[in-house]
Amino acid sequence: MVDVKKVFVIGAGQMGAGIAQVAATAGYKVKLNDLSDELVTKGLKGIEKILEKNVTKGRMSADEKQQILNNLTASTTLQDASDADVVIEAAVENMSIKTKIFKELDNICPDVTILATNTSSLPITELAATTKRPEKVVGMHFMNPVPVMKLVEIIRGLATTDETYNVVKEMSEKMDKTPVEVNDAPGFVSNRVLCPMINEAIYTVYEGIATPEAVDQVMKLGMNHPMGPLALADLIGLDTVLYIMEVLHQGFGDSKYRPCPLLRNYVAAGWLGRKSGRGFYNYQ
Ligand code: CAA
């Protein structure tokens, strides 16, 4: 089994930066990759800020923070993945972009390198089939915010071997996460259950049954959810929620997954949640 030391993370947005942080904290040498210096620097600065808070709160020493930062380097070219043991791709949720990245990685990385994707709903088996190493392709689905949430949903494509599965399972545990094994199907388990609930919450607002605040209060106080479904949609990003609903709708061909028109409207307006400053709530 591969002794993982070097990890290459693609995408320095909220998910990629979070993954890089927990991997570097676990002692892996991590290269954080994105399209420009600016994007990577933003991701690394965000990590530094969270670590600094942990130092201030007495949860880690300044030395430990520095060690974690020393484990992180910036990258703006996929060629830097040429010495990676494991690649974790957390780029945008777009099949043609992910396919292009995986094809390039397949040429750049040594045969032993495992190619994992943090996709929230795209088909692992199909992505794996675009490479010459489908047995080494696997889903490694982290939850947002990555440093806080315990779950890593590990998705096995049709060809994923036990060895590949075991490597990413061990890695997840080393990153202080709890891996849960699932098979490849639209939305896997997490988003097949979560996103229709969020979509239904949006329908209740759309139909004038309740305000976003009221819907969220019902779910927080009545079901003990840490945050209401609409606040959670704003955290995930409304474009991502819509995208996942489209994947479920198309993947199962079942009208029960139809995205709420209000969700479509918000996304069309650029109201994407926290990241754009406005969603079901105003963050400006
Ligand atoms: N990065 C790092 N740490 C963060 C963070 C972030 N983005 N957001 C919050 N935290 C930390 C805070 O710093 C705080 O840490 P301390 O206790 O050490 O200070 C801790 O989390 C709790 O935060 P808060 O006190 O600010 O607020 P909270 O108690 O309400 O918790 C929450 C915030 C953890 C986000 C909580 O509301 C929660 O668990 N919400 C549900 C999140 C969820 O369901 N995530 C899954 C989304 S689905 C997904 O990701 C999959 C997909 O494919 C779409």
Coordinates of C-alpha atoms and ligand atoms in Angstrom, one line a residue:
M1 CA 0.0 0.0 0.0
V2 CA 1.3 3.5 -0.8
D3 CA 2.9 5.3 2.1
V4 CA 1.3 8.7 1.6
K5 CA 3.5 11.6 2.3
K6 CA 2.8 14.1 -0.4
V7 CA -0.7 15.5 -1.2
F8 CA -1.6 17.8 -4.0
V9 CA -4.9 19.7 -3.5
I10 CA -6.5 21.3 -6.5
G11 CA -8.7 24.3 -5.8
A12 CA -8.0 26.9 -3.1
G13 CA -11.6 27.9 -2.5
Q14 CA -13.4 27.2 0.8
M15 CA -13.3 23.4 0.3
G16 CA -9.8 23.0 -1.2
A17 CA -8.2 25.3 1.4
G18 CA -10.0 23.4 4.2
I19 CA -8.7 20.1 2.9
A20 CA -5.2 21.5 2.5
Q21 CA -5.4 22.7 6.1
V22 CA -6.5 19.4 7.6
A23 CA -4.0 17.5 5.5
A24 CA -1.1 19.8 6.5
T25 CA -2.2 19.5 10.2
A26 CA -2.0 15.7 9.8
G27 CA 1.6 16.1 8.8
Y28 CA 1.4 15.6 5.0
K29 CA 3.4 17.8 2.7
V30 CA 0.7 19.6 0.8
K31 CA 0.8 21.6 -2.4
L32 CA -2.2 23.9 -2.7
N33 CA -3.0 24.5 -6.4
D34 CA -5.2 27.0 -8.2
L35 CA -5.2 28.9 -11.4
S36 CA -3.5 32.1 -10.2
D37 CA -1.1 33.2 -7.4
E38 CA -3.9 35.5 -6.2
L39 CA -6.3 32.6 -5.6
V40 CA -3.7 30.4 -3.9
T41 CA -2.5 33.2 -1.7
K42 CA -6.1 34.0 -0.7
G43 CA -6.6 30.3 0.3
L44 CA -3.3 30.2 2.2
K45 CA -4.1 33.5 4.0
G46 CA -7.5 32.0 5.1
I47 CA -5.7 28.9 6.5
E48 CA -3.3 31.1 8.4
K49 CA -6.1 33.2 9.9
I50 CA -7.9 30.0 11.2
L51 CA -4.6 28.7 12.7
E52 CA -3.9 32.0 14.3
K53 CA -7.3 31.9 16.0
N54 CA -6.4 28.4 17.3
V55 CA -3.2 29.8 18.8
T56 CA -5.0 32.8 20.4
K57 CA -7.5 30.4 21.9
G58 CA -4.6 28.3 23.3
R59 CA -5.5 25.2 21.2
M60 CA -2.1 25.1 19.5
S61 CA 1.3 26.7 20.0
A62 CA 2.8 29.2 17.7
D63 CA 5.4 26.5 16.8
E64 CA 2.7 24.0 15.8
K65 CA 1.0 26.7 13.7
Q66 CA 4.4 27.3 12.0
Q67 CA 4.9 23.6 11.4
I68 CA 1.6 23.3 9.7
L69 CA 2.3 26.4 7.5
N70 CA 5.7 24.9 6.7
N71 CA 3.9 21.8 5.3
L72 CA 2.0 24.0 2.8
T73 CA 3.3 25.3 -0.5
A74 CA 1.7 27.2 -3.3
S75 CA 1.3 25.8 -6.9
T76 CA -0.2 27.2 -10.0
T77 CA 0.6 24.4 -12.4
L78 CA -0.7 20.8 -12.5
Q79 CA 2.9 19.8 -13.4
D80 CA 3.6 20.2 -9.6
A81 CA 1.6 17.0 -9.1
S82 CA 4.4 14.9 -10.6
D83 CA 5.6 13.7 -7.2
A84 CA 2.2 13.5 -5.4
D85 CA 1.2 10.3 -3.7
V86 CA -2.4 11.4 -3.6
V87 CA -4.2 14.2 -5.5
I88 CA -7.4 15.6 -4.0
E89 CA -9.3 17.6 -6.6
A90 CA -11.6 20.3 -5.3
A91 CA -12.1 22.4 -8.4
V92 CA -15.4 23.8 -9.6
E93 CA -18.3 21.3 -10.0
N94 CA -18.2 21.0 -13.8
M95 CA -17.8 17.6 -15.4
S96 CA -15.9 18.8 -18.5
I97 CA -13.4 20.8 -16.3
K98 CA -12.9 17.9 -13.9
T99 CA -12.5 15.5 -16.9
K100 CA -9.8 17.8 -18.4
I101 CA -8.0 18.0 -15.0
F102 CA -8.1 14.2 -14.5
K103 CA -6.8 13.5 -18.0
E104 CA -3.9 15.9 -17.4
L105 CA -3.2 14.4 -14.0
D106 CA -3.2 10.9 -15.5
N107 CA -0.3 12.0 -17.8
I108 CA 1.6 14.0 -15.2
C109 CA 1.4 11.7 -12.1
P110 CA 3.3 8.4 -11.5
D111 CA 1.2 5.2 -12.0
V112 CA 1.0 4.7 -8.2
T113 CA -0.7 8.1 -7.6
I114 CA -4.3 8.0 -6.3
L115 CA -6.6 10.5 -7.9
A116 CA -9.4 11.5 -5.5
T117 CA -12.1 14.0 -6.1
N118 CA -14.1 16.1 -3.6
T119 CA -17.0 16.3 -6.0
S120 CA -20.3 16.7 -4.2
S121 CA -22.3 14.8 -6.8
L122 CA -20.6 14.1 -10.1
P123 CA -20.2 10.4 -11.2
I124 CA -17.0 8.9 -9.9
T125 CA -17.2 5.9 -12.3
E126 CA -17.5 8.2 -15.3
L127 CA -14.6 10.4 -14.2
A128 CA -12.5 7.3 -13.5
A129 CA -13.2 6.0 -17.0
T130 CA -11.6 9.1 -18.6
T131 CA -8.2 8.0 -17.1
K132 CA -6.0 5.0 -17.6
R133 CA -6.1 4.2 -13.9
P134 CA -9.8 3.9 -13.0
E135 CA -8.9 1.5 -10.1
K136 CA -7.0 4.4 -8.5
V137 CA -9.8 7.0 -8.8
V138 CA -12.1 7.5 -5.8
G139 CA -14.4 10.1 -4.3
M140 CA -13.3 11.8 -1.1
H141 CA -16.2 14.1 -0.2
F142 CA -15.4 16.5 2.7
M143 CA -18.1 18.6 4.4
N144 CA -18.1 22.4 4.8
P145 CA -16.6 23.8 6.9
V146 CA -13.9 21.1 6.5
P147 CA -11.8 21.8 9.6
V148 CA -15.0 21.4 11.8
M149 CA -17.0 18.6 10.2
K150 CA -16.1 15.0 11.0
L151 CA -17.4 13.2 7.9
V152 CA -15.5 12.2 4.8
E153 CA -17.9 10.3 2.5
I154 CA -15.7 7.9 0.5
I155 CA -17.2 7.0 -2.8
R156 CA -16.2 3.9 -4.6
G157 CA -16.5 3.9 -8.4
L158 CA -17.2 0.7 -10.1
A159 CA -13.4 0.0 -10.7
T160 CA -12.1 1.4 -7.4
T161 CA -9.9 -1.2 -5.7
D162 CA -9.9 -2.1 -2.0
E163 CA -6.3 -0.9 -1.9
T164 CA -7.3 2.6 -3.1
Y165 CA -10.2 2.7 -0.7
N166 CA -8.0 1.7 2.2
V167 CA -5.4 4.4 1.4
V168 CA -7.9 7.2 1.5
K169 CA -9.7 5.7 4.5
E170 CA -6.5 5.7 6.5
M171 CA -5.7 9.2 5.2
S172 CA -9.1 10.5 6.4
E173 CA -8.5 9.0 9.8
K174 CA -5.1 10.6 10.1
M175 CA -6.8 13.9 9.3
D176 CA -9.0 13.3 12.3
K177 CA -12.1 12.5 10.2
T178 CA -14.5 9.7 10.2
P179 CA -14.7 8.0 6.8
V180 CA -18.0 6.4 5.7
E181 CA -18.1 4.1 2.6
V182 CA -20.8 4.6 0.0
N183 CA -21.2 3.5 -3.6
D184 CA -21.4 5.7 -6.6
A185 CA -24.9 7.1 -7.4
P186 CA -26.2 10.6 -8.0
G187 CA -25.7 12.8 -4.9
F188 CA -24.1 9.7 -3.1
V189 CA -25.8 9.6 0.3
S190 CA -25.0 13.0 1.8
N191 CA -26.5 15.2 -0.9
R192 CA -29.2 12.8 -2.0
V193 CA -30.7 13.3 1.5
L194 CA -29.6 16.9 2.3
C195 CA -30.3 18.8 -0.9
P196 CA -33.9 17.7 -1.4
M197 CA -34.6 18.8 2.2
I198 CA -33.0 22.2 1.4
N199 CA -35.0 22.4 -1.9
E200 CA -38.2 21.6 0.0
A201 CA -37.4 24.4 2.5
I202 CA -37.0 26.8 -0.4
Y203 CA -40.4 25.7 -1.7
T204 CA -42.1 26.6 1.6
V205 CA -40.7 30.1 1.2
Y206 CA -41.6 30.2 -2.5
E207 CA -45.2 29.2 -1.7
G208 CA -45.4 31.9 1.0
I209 CA -45.9 29.4 3.8
A210 CA -43.2 30.9 6.0
T211 CA -40.3 33.3 6.0
P212 CA -36.7 32.0 5.7
E213 CA -36.2 32.9 9.4
A214 CA -39.3 30.9 10.4
V215 CA -38.3 27.9 8.3
D216 CA -34.9 27.9 9.8
Q217 CA -36.2 28.2 13.3
V218 CA -38.5 25.2 12.8
M219 CA -35.6 23.0 11.8
K220 CA -33.2 24.4 14.5
L221 CA -35.6 24.3 17.4
G222 CA -37.7 21.4 16.3
M223 CA -35.2 19.0 14.9
N224 CA -32.0 20.2 16.6
H225 CA -30.2 21.0 13.4
P226 CA -27.2 23.2 14.2
M227 CA -28.4 25.7 11.5
G228 CA -31.6 26.0 9.4
P229 CA -31.7 24.6 5.9
L230 CA -31.7 28.1 4.3
A231 CA -28.8 29.4 6.3
L232 CA -27.0 26.1 5.4
A233 CA -27.9 26.6 1.7
D234 CA -26.3 30.1 2.0
L235 CA -23.2 28.4 3.5
I236 CA -22.9 25.7 0.8
G237 CA -23.6 28.2 -2.0
L238 CA -27.0 28.4 -3.8
D239 CA -25.3 27.7 -7.2
T240 CA -23.9 24.4 -5.7
V241 CA -27.3 23.4 -4.3
L242 CA -29.0 24.1 -7.6
Y243 CA -26.3 22.1 -9.4
I244 CA -26.7 19.1 -7.1
M245 CA -30.5 19.3 -7.6
E246 CA -30.0 19.2 -11.4
V247 CA -27.7 16.2 -11.0
L248 CA -30.4 14.4 -8.9
H249 CA -33.2 15.4 -11.3
Q250 CA -31.3 14.3 -14.4
G251 CA -29.6 11.3 -12.8
F252 CA -32.9 9.7 -11.5
G253 CA -35.3 11.2 -14.0
D254 CA -37.7 11.7 -11.2
S255 CA -39.7 14.9 -10.8
K256 CA -39.5 14.8 -7.1
Y257 CA -36.0 16.3 -7.4
R258 CA -37.1 19.3 -9.5
P259 CA -35.2 22.4 -8.4
C260 CA -37.5 25.1 -6.9
P261 CA -38.0 28.1 -9.3
L262 CA -37.0 30.5 -6.4
L263 CA -33.6 28.7 -6.2
R264 CA -33.1 29.2 -9.9
N265 CA -34.1 32.9 -9.6
Y266 CA -31.7 33.5 -6.8
V267 CA -28.8 31.9 -8.7
A268 CA -29.8 33.8 -11.9
A269 CA -29.6 37.1 -9.8
G270 CA -26.2 36.2 -8.5
W271 CA -27.5 35.8 -5.0
L272 CA -25.3 32.8 -4.2
G273 CA -25.3 33.0 -0.4
R274 CA -22.4 34.0 1.9
K275 CA -19.8 34.1 -0.9
S276 CA -21.7 36.7 -2.8
G277 CA -22.9 38.6 0.2
R278 CA -26.6 37.8 -0.3
G279 CA -28.7 34.7 -0.4
F280 CA -31.7 33.9 1.8
Y281 CA -29.9 36.2 4.2
N282 CA -28.0 39.4 3.8
Y283 CA -24.3 39.2 4.7
Q284 CA -23.2 42.7 3.6
Ligands
CAA1 N1 -13.7 27.3 9.0 C1 -13.1 26.9 10.1 N2 -13.7 26.9 11.3 C2 -15.0 27.3 11.3 C3 -15.7 27.7 10.2 C4 -14.9 27.7 8.9 N3 -15.5 28.1 7.8 N4 -16.9 28.1 10.5 C5 -17.1 27.9 11.8 N5 -15.9 27.4 12.3 C6 -15.6 27.0 13.7 C7 -15.6 28.3 14.5 O1 -14.4 28.9 14.5 C8 -16.0 27.7 15.9 O2 -14.8 27.2 16.5 P1 -14.4 27.4 18.0 O3 -15.5 26.8 18.7 O4 -13.1 26.8 18.1 O5 -14.4 28.9 18.1 C9 -16.8 26.5 15.6 O6 -16.6 26.2 14.2 C10 -18.3 26.8 15.8 O7 -18.6 27.9 15.1 P2 -19.5 29.1 15.6 O8 -19.4 29.2 17.1 O9 -19.2 30.3 14.8 O10 -21.0 28.7 15.2 P3 -21.8 27.4 15.4 O11 -21.6 26.8 16.7 O12 -23.1 27.7 14.9 O13 -21.1 26.4 14.3 C11 -21.2 25.4 12.2 C12 -21.0 26.7 13.0 C13 -20.0 24.5 12.5 C14 -21.1 25.8 10.7 C15 -22.5 24.8 12.6 O14 -23.5 25.7 12.4 C16 -22.8 23.6 11.7 O15 -22.4 22.5 12.0 N6 -23.7 23.7 10.7 C17 -24.0 22.7 9.7 C18 -22.9 22.5 8.7 C19 -23.2 21.5 7.7 O16 -24.3 20.9 7.7 N7 -22.3 21.2 6.8 C20 -22.4 20.3 5.8 C21 -22.8 21.1 4.6 S1 -23.1 20.0 3.2 C22 -21.6 19.8 2.5 O17 -20.7 20.4 2.8 C23 -21.6 18.8 1.4 C24 -21.9 19.3 0.1 O18 -21.4 18.7 -0.9 C25 -22.8 20.5 -0.3

